[in-house]
XYZ file of C-alpha atoms in Angstrom:
591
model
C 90.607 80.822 103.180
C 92.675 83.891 104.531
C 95.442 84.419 106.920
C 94.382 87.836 109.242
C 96.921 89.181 111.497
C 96.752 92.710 114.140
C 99.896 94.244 115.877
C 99.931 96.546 118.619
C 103.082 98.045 120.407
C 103.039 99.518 123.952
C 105.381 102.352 122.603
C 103.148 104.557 120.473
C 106.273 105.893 119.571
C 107.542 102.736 117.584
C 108.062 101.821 113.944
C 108.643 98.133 113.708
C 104.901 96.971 113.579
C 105.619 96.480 110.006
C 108.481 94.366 110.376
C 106.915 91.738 113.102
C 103.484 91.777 110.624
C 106.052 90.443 107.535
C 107.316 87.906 109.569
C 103.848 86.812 110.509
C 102.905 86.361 107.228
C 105.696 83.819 106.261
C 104.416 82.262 108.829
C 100.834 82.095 107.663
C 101.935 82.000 104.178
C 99.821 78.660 103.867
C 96.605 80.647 104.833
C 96.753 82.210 101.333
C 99.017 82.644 98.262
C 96.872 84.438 95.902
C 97.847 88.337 97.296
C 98.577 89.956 100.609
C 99.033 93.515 102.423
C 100.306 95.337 105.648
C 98.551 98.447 106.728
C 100.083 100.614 109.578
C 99.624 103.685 111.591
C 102.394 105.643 112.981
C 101.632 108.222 115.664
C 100.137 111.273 114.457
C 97.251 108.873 112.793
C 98.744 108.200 109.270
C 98.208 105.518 107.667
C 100.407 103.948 105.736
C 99.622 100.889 103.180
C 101.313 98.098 100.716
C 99.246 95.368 99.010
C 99.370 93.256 95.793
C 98.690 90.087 94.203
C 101.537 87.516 94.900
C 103.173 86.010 97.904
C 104.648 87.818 100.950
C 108.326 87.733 99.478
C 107.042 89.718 96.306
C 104.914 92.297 97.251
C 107.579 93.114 100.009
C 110.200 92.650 97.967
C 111.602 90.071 100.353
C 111.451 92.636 102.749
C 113.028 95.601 101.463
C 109.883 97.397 101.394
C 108.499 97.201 104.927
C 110.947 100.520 105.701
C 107.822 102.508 103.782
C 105.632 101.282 106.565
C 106.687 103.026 109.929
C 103.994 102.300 112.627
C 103.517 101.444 116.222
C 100.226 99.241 114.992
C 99.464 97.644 111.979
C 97.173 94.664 110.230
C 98.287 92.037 107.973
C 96.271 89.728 105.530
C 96.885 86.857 102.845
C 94.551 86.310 100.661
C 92.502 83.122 99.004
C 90.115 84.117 97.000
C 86.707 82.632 97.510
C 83.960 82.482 94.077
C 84.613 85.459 91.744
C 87.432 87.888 90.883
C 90.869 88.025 91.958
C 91.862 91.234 90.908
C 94.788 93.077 92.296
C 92.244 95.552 94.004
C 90.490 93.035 96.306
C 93.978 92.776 98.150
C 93.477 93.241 101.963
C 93.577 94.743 104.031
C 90.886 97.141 102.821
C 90.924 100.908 103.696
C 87.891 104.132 104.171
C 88.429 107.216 105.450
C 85.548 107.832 106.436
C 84.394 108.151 109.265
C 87.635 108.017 111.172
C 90.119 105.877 109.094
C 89.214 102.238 109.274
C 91.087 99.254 108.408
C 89.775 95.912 107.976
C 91.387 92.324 107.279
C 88.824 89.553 106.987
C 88.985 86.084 106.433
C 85.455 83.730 105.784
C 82.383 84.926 103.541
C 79.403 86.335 103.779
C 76.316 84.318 102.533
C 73.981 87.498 102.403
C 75.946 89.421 100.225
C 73.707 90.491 97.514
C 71.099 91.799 100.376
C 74.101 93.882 101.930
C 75.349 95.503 98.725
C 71.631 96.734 98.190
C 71.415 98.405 101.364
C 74.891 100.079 101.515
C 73.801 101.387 97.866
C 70.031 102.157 98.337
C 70.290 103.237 101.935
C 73.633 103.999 103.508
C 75.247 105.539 99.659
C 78.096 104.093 100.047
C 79.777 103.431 97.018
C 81.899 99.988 96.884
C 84.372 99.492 93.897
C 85.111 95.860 94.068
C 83.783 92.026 94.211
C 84.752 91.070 97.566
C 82.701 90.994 100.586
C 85.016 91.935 102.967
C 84.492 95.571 101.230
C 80.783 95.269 102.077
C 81.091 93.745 105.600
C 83.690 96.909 106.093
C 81.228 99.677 104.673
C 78.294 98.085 106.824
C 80.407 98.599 109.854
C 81.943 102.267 108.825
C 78.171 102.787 108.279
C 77.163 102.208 111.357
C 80.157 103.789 113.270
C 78.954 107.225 111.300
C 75.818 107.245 112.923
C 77.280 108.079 115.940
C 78.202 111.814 114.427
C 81.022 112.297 116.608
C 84.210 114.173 116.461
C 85.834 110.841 118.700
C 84.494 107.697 119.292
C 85.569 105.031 122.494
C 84.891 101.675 122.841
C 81.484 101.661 123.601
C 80.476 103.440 119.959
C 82.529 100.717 118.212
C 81.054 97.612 120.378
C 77.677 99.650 119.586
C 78.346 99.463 115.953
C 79.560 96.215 115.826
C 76.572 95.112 117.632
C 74.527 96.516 114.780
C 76.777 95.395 111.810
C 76.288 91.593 113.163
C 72.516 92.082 112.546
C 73.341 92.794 109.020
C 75.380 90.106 108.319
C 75.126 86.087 108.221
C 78.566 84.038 107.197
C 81.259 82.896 108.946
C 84.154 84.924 109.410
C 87.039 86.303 111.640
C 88.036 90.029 111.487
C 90.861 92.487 112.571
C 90.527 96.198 112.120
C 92.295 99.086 112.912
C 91.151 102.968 113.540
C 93.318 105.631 113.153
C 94.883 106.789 116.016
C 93.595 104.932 118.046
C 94.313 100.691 118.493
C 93.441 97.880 117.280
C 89.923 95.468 117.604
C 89.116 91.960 116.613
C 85.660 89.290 116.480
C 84.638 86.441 114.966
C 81.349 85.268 113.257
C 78.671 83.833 116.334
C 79.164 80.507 115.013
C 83.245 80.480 115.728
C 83.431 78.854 111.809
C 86.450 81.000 111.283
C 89.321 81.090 114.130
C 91.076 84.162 115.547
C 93.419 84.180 118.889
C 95.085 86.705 120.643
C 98.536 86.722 122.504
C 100.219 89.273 124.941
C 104.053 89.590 125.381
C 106.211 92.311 127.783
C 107.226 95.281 125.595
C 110.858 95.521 124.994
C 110.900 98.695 127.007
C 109.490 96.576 130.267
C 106.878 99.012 130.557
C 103.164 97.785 129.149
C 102.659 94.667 126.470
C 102.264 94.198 123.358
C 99.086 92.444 121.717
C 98.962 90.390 118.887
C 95.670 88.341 116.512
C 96.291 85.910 114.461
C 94.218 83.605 112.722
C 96.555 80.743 113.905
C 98.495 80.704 117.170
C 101.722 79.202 115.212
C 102.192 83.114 114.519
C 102.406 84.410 117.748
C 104.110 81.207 119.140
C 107.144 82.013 116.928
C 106.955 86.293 117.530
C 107.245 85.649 121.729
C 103.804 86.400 122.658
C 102.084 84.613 125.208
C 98.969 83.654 127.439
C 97.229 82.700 123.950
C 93.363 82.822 124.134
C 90.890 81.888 121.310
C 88.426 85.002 120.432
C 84.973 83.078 121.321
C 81.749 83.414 118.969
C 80.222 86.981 118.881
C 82.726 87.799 120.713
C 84.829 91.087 120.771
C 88.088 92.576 122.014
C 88.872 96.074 121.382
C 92.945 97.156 122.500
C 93.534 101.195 122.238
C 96.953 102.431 122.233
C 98.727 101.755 125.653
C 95.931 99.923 127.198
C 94.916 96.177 128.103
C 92.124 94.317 126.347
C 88.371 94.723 126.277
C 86.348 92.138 125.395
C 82.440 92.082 124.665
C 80.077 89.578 123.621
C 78.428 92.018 120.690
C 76.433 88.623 119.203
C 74.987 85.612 120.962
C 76.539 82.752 120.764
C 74.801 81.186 118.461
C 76.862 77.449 118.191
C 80.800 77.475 119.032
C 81.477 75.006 115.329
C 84.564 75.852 113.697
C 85.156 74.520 110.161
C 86.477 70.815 110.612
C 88.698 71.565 107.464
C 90.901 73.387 109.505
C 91.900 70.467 111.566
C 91.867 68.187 108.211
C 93.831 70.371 105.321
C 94.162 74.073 106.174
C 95.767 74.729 109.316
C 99.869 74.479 110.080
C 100.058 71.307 112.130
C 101.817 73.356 115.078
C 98.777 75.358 115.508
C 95.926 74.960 118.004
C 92.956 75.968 117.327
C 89.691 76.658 119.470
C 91.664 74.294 122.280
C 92.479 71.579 119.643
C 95.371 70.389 118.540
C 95.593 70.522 115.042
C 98.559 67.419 114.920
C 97.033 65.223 117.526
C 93.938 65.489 115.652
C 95.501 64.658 112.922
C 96.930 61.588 114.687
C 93.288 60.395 115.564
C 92.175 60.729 112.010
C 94.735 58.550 111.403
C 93.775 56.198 113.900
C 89.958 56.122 112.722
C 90.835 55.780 109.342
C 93.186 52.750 110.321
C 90.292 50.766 111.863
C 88.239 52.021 108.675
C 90.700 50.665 106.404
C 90.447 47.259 108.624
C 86.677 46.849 108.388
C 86.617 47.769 104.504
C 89.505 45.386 102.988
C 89.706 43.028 105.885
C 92.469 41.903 107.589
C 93.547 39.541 105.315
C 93.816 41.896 102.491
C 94.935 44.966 105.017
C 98.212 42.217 105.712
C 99.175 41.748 101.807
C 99.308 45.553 101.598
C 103.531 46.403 101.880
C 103.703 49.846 102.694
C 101.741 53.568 103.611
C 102.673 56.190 101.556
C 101.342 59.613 102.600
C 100.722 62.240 99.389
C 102.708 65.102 100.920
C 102.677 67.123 102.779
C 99.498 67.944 104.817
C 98.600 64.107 105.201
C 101.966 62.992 106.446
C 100.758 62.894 110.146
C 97.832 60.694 109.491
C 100.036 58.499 107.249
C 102.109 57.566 110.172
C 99.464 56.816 112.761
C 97.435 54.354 109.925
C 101.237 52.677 109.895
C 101.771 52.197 113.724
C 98.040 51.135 113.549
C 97.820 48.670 111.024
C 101.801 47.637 111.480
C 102.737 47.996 108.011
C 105.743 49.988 107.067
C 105.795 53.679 106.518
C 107.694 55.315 104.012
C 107.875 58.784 101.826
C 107.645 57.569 98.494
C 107.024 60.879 96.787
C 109.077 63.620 97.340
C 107.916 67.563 96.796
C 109.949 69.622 94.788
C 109.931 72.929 96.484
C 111.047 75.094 94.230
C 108.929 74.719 91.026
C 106.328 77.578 89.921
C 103.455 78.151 92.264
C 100.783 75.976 91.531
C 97.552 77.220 89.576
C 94.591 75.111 87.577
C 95.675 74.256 83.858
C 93.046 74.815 81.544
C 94.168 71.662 79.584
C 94.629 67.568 80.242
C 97.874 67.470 79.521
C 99.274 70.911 81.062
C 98.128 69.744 84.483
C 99.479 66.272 84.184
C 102.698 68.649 83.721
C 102.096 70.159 86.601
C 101.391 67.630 89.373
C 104.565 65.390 87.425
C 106.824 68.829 88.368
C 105.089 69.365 91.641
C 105.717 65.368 92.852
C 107.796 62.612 91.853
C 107.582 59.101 92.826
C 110.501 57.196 93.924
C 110.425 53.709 91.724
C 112.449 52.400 94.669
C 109.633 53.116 97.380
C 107.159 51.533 94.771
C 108.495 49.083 92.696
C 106.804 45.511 92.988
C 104.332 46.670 96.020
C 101.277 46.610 97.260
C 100.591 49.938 97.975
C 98.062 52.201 100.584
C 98.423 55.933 99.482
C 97.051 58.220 102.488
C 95.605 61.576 101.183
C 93.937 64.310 103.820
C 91.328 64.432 101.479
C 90.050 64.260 97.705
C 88.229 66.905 96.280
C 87.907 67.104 92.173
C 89.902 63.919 92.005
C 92.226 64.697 88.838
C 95.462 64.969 90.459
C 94.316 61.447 92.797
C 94.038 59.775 89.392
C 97.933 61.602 87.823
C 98.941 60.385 91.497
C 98.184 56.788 91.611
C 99.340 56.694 87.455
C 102.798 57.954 89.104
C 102.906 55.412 91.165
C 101.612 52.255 88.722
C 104.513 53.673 86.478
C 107.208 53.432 89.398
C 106.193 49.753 89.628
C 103.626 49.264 92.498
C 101.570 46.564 92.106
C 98.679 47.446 93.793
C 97.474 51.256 94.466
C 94.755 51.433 97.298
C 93.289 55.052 98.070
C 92.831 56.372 102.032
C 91.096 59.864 102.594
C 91.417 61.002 105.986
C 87.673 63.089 104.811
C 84.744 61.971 104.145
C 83.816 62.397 100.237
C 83.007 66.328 99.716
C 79.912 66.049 97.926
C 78.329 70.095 98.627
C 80.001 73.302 97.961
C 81.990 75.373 100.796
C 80.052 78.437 101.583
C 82.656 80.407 104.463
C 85.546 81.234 102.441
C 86.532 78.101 100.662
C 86.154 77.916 96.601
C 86.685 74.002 96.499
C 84.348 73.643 93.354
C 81.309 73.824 92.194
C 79.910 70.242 93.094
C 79.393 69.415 90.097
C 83.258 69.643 89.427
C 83.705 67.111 92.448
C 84.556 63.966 92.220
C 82.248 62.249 94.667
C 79.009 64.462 92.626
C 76.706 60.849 92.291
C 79.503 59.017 92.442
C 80.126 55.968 95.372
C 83.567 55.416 96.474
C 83.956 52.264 93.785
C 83.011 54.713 91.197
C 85.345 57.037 92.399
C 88.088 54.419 92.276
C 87.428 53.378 89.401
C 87.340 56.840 87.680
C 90.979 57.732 89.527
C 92.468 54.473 88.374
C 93.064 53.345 92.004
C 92.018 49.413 92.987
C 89.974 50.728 95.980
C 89.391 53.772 98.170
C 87.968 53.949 101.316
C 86.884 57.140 102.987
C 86.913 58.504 106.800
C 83.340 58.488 107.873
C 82.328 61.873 108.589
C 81.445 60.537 112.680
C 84.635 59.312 112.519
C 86.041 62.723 111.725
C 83.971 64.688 113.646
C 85.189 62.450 116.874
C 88.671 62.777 115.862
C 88.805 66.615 116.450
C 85.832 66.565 119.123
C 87.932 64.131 121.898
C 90.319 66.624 121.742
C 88.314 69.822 122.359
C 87.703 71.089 126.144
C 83.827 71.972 125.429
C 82.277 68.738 125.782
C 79.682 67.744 122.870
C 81.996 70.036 120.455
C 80.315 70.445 117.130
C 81.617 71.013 113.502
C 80.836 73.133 110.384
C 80.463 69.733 108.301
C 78.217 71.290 105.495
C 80.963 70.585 102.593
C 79.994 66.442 103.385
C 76.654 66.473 104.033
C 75.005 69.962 102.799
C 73.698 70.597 106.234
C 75.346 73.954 107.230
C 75.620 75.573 110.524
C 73.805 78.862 109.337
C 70.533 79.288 107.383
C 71.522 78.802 103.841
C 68.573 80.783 100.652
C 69.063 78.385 97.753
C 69.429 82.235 96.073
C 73.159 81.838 97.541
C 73.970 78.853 95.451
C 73.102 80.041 92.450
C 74.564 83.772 93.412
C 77.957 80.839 93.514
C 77.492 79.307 90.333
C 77.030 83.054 88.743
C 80.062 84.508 90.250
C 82.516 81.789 89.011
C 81.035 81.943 85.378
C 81.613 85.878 85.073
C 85.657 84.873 86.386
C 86.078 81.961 84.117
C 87.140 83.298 81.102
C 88.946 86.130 82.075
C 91.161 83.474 84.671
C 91.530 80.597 81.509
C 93.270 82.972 79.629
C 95.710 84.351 82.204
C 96.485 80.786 83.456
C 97.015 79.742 79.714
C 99.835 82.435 79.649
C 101.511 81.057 83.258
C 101.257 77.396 81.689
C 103.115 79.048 78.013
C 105.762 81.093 81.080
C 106.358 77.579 83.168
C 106.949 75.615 79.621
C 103.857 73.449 80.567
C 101.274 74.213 77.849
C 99.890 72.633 75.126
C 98.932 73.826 71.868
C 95.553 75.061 72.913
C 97.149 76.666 76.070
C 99.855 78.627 73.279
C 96.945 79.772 71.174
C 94.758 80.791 73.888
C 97.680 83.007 75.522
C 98.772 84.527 72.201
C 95.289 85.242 70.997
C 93.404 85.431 74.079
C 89.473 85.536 74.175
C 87.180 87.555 72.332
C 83.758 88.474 72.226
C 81.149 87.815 69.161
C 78.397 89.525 68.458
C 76.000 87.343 70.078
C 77.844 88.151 73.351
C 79.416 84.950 73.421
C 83.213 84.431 74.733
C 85.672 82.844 71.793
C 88.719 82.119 71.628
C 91.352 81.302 68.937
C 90.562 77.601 69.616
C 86.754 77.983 69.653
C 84.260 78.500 72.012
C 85.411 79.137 75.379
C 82.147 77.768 76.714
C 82.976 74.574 74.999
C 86.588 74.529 75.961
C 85.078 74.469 79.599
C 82.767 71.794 78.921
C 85.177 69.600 77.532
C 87.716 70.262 80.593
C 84.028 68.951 82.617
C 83.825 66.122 80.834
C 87.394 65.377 81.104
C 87.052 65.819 85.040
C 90.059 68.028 84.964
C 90.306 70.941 86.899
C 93.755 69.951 88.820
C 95.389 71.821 91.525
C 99.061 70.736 91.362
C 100.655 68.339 94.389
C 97.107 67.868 95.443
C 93.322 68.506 95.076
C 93.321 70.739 98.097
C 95.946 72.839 96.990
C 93.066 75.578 95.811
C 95.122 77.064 98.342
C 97.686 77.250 96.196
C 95.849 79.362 93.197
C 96.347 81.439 90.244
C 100.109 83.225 90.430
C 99.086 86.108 89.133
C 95.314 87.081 88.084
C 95.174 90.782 87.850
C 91.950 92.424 86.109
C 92.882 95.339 83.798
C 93.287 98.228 86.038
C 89.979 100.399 84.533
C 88.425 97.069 85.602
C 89.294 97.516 89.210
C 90.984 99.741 91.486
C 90.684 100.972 94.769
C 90.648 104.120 94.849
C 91.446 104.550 98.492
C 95.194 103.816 98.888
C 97.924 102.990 95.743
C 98.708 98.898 95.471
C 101.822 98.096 94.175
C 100.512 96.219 91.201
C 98.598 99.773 90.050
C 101.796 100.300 88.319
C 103.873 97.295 87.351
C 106.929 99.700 85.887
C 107.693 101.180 88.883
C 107.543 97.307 91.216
């Protein structure tokens, strides 16, 4: 999951696109953690570019750094890094100069990615230096804007190109690019699985507006722009420099089913997406999962139940409407700590119980002697449910009952989401008293996914609104070649071992490593002669299995929070580079 962003001043003659983009970003922080960049273009066509691995208030330097990036129009990105590498080179947005100086910021993935990367090589030469797809879905579309062979090209030879890329490509995704020298342009995947809006606001010189795209409306809510629309599916808008909007439907619409785990985890509860509300759908959840909760444990067992406890922070909504539903008390009885290291997966047991015991603390006063109904948004691997509800058995409660506002996630995410592998997950053959037994809780009960998809649906103003559900049911809104699965599986093998050892060195940094994280950070991994990864505690392949068989692959405050990834994971620079514009991280010395 990314955050995408596009700024565009009436003034061709101003340099604060930069500064509004940074703000943005804070704002869509939550989008991504993993890396981010701002690319601008001042007024004689230069472009002008800082990216790295880290949050916003790093690579910027809290700020300090937007002065090297003058520009009247500009894109922003923060990135989550789907199945494979997260080195410091696949930080967005990406850059070619040829033809005309493109730059892209994508968020979603594409699920024919091995078929595009042999035609840009075989047949359109184009040369692409990292993992990510958002490098191929840019070369397929720089492809076909060189076909034109012009000096200039207008609107119609981008719509025209676009037109052609779309052909090429099957995912879900949302995109903003900008050409040198001349504007901006945004469109989103013919299923609308990934959102994008667009704003307007009066200039401050009174004379033309401004146009903004965000990936969530929160960010141009809080930046003064207004008259908010929702970029529909296949659709395009293309904004030159001092000029209004043109929009084009380059792709039919094929379905109009955004990803439902926007409304349930992802998205900033102020934001509306595609018409919907993300808090009020929120509240229904909350509703549905009350009555849920009622037909499960009956009401004689729903009245010895003392108090909901949401786990912080994206649940807290739902949590409040199951109280005022069921008329039981509502209370915060853990409590975030803000301030601690970012979150990132331990590769040991007893490093991540460190880290979701530093990420969340239970108050013994909330707990003590209770029966208990802990409201999560959702559960995904399960590890951190099962240090949760140990938390709160330890502060005293009584009785720990488990409420997902999701349905179980049983099938992988395929548009930009690395949940897991299923195997990893905890509802993989498992029924939701296995599940509760294997997190330690007395009982969970689960949204149904009907119940879920109604939630969000009585909200929308399409009637019959529809859902990418495909993480609870494996039925996905595009074709899906069983190829793609196993292209998956491949992708987060070849990142495994590099990422175990650079996580091992954040747990030894954050003080919450054990003696296998020590050795595997002071040692690191090696490679014998049979090809096989080792490591100074054995076989990394084993180390992995064991962490499988252990269930544990935790996330920090939550299961969800694969939002929240790796702090740092930068590949060796001769691994990966692009070549087309400096990062910051390409030399570490100079910050």
């Amino acid at each position: 999951m990314c955050g995408i962003l596009a700024l565009i001043h009436s003034n061709p003659s101003s340099i604060l696109a930069a500064s509004e983009l940074h703000e943005a970003l804070y704002l869509l922080q939550h989008r991504g953690q993993d890396a981010c960049g701002i690319a601008t273009c001042a007024s004689a066509g230069r472009i002008y570019q800082r990216k790295g691995n880290g949050m916003a208030a790093k690579v910027f330097h809290d700020g300090a750094r937007i002065a090297d990036l003058p520009g009247f129009m500009g894109l922003g990105h923060l990135r989550y890094p789907t199945a494979g590498s997260r080195a410091n080179a696949e930080a967005q947005p990406f850059y070619v100069n040829s033809p005309y100086g493109i730059c892209f910021a994508h968020n979603g993935n594409l699920i024919n990615a091995g078929e595009l990367k042999h035609f840009l090589d075989y047949e359109a030469h184009r040369h692409i230096n990292t993992e990510s797809d958002s490098e191929l879905m840019l070369n397929a579309f720089a492809n076909e804007l060189n076909e034109t062979k012009k000096a200039r090209v207008n609107e119609e030879d981008l719509f025209a190109s676009l037109q052609r890329m779309y052909k090429r490509c099957v995912g879900g995704w949302a995109c903003t690019a900008m050409l040198a020298g001349f504007g901006i342009m945004g469109f989103r995947d013919p299923y609308g699985i990934r959102p994008l809006v667009l704003g307007s606001r009066q200039s401050d010189e009174r004379h033309g507006f401004d146009y903004m795209m965000a990936s969530e409306s929160v960010a141009l809510d809080q930046l003064g722009f207004t008259k908010i629309q929702d970029i529909e599916p296949g659709q395009a808008v293309i904004i030159k420099k001092g000029t209004p909007p043109i929009f084009r439907q380059v792709h039919p619409q094929l379905a109009y089913s955004p990803d439902i785990f926007e409304f349930v985890y992802f998205a900033r509860p102020d934001t509306v997406i595609d018409g919907i509300s993300v808090h009020r759908s929120r509240q229904m959840m909350g509703y549905k999962l009350a009555e849920t909760i009622l037909r499960t444990l009956g009401k004689e067992e729903v009245k010895k139940i003392d108090v909901v406890i949401p786990i912080p922070e994206t649940s807290n909504t739902s949590a409040l409407s199951v109280s005022q539903h069921l008329n039981i008390p509502y209370c915060q009885g853990f409590v975030k700590n803000r301030y601690i290291f970012r979150t990132f997966i331990m590769p040991g047991q007893k490093a991540r119980q460190k880290s979701v015991r530093r990420k969340l603390n239970a108050m013994k006063t909330e707990f003590e002697g209770r029966n208990v109904l802990l409201i999560d948004d959702s559960i995904v691997r399960g590890t951190t449910s099962r240090e949760i509800v140990n938390m709160a058995r330890e502060a005293g409660a009584i009785k720990v009952n488990v409420a997902s506002c999701a349905p179980p996630i049983t099938h992988a995410h395929i548009y930009g989401i690395d949940l897991a592998s299923p195997r990893e997950l905890v509802a993989f053959n498992r029924d939701r008293h296995a599940i509760a037994t294997h997190i330690g809780a007395d009982s969970v009960i689960y949204q149904s996914l009907s119940d879920l998809e109604a939630a969000c649906a009585d909200l929308s103003p399409r009637p019959n609104q529809k859902f990418e559900v495909g993480v609870f049911c494996g039925k996905y809104v595009t074709p899906v070649n069983d190829n793609y699965f196993r292209h998956l599986e491949k992708l987060r093998g070849e990142v495994q071992p590099p990422k175990t050892t650079e996580i091992s060195r954040e747990a030894v940094l954050h003080g919450a490593a054990g003696e296998r994280e020590i050795r595997l950070a002071a040692k690191g991994l090696e490679i014998s002669a049979e090809g096989r990864v080792i490591s100074s505690v054995g076989s990394e392949e084993d180390l992995l299995s064991r962490d499988a068989n252990n269930s544990s692959t935790a996330n920090g405050i939550k299961d969800k929070d694969f939002i929240e990834k790796d702090e740092e994971f930068n590949l060796p620079i001769g691994d990966s580079m692009d070549i087309s514009l400096h990062n910051f991280g390409d030399y570490p010395e100079r910050g």
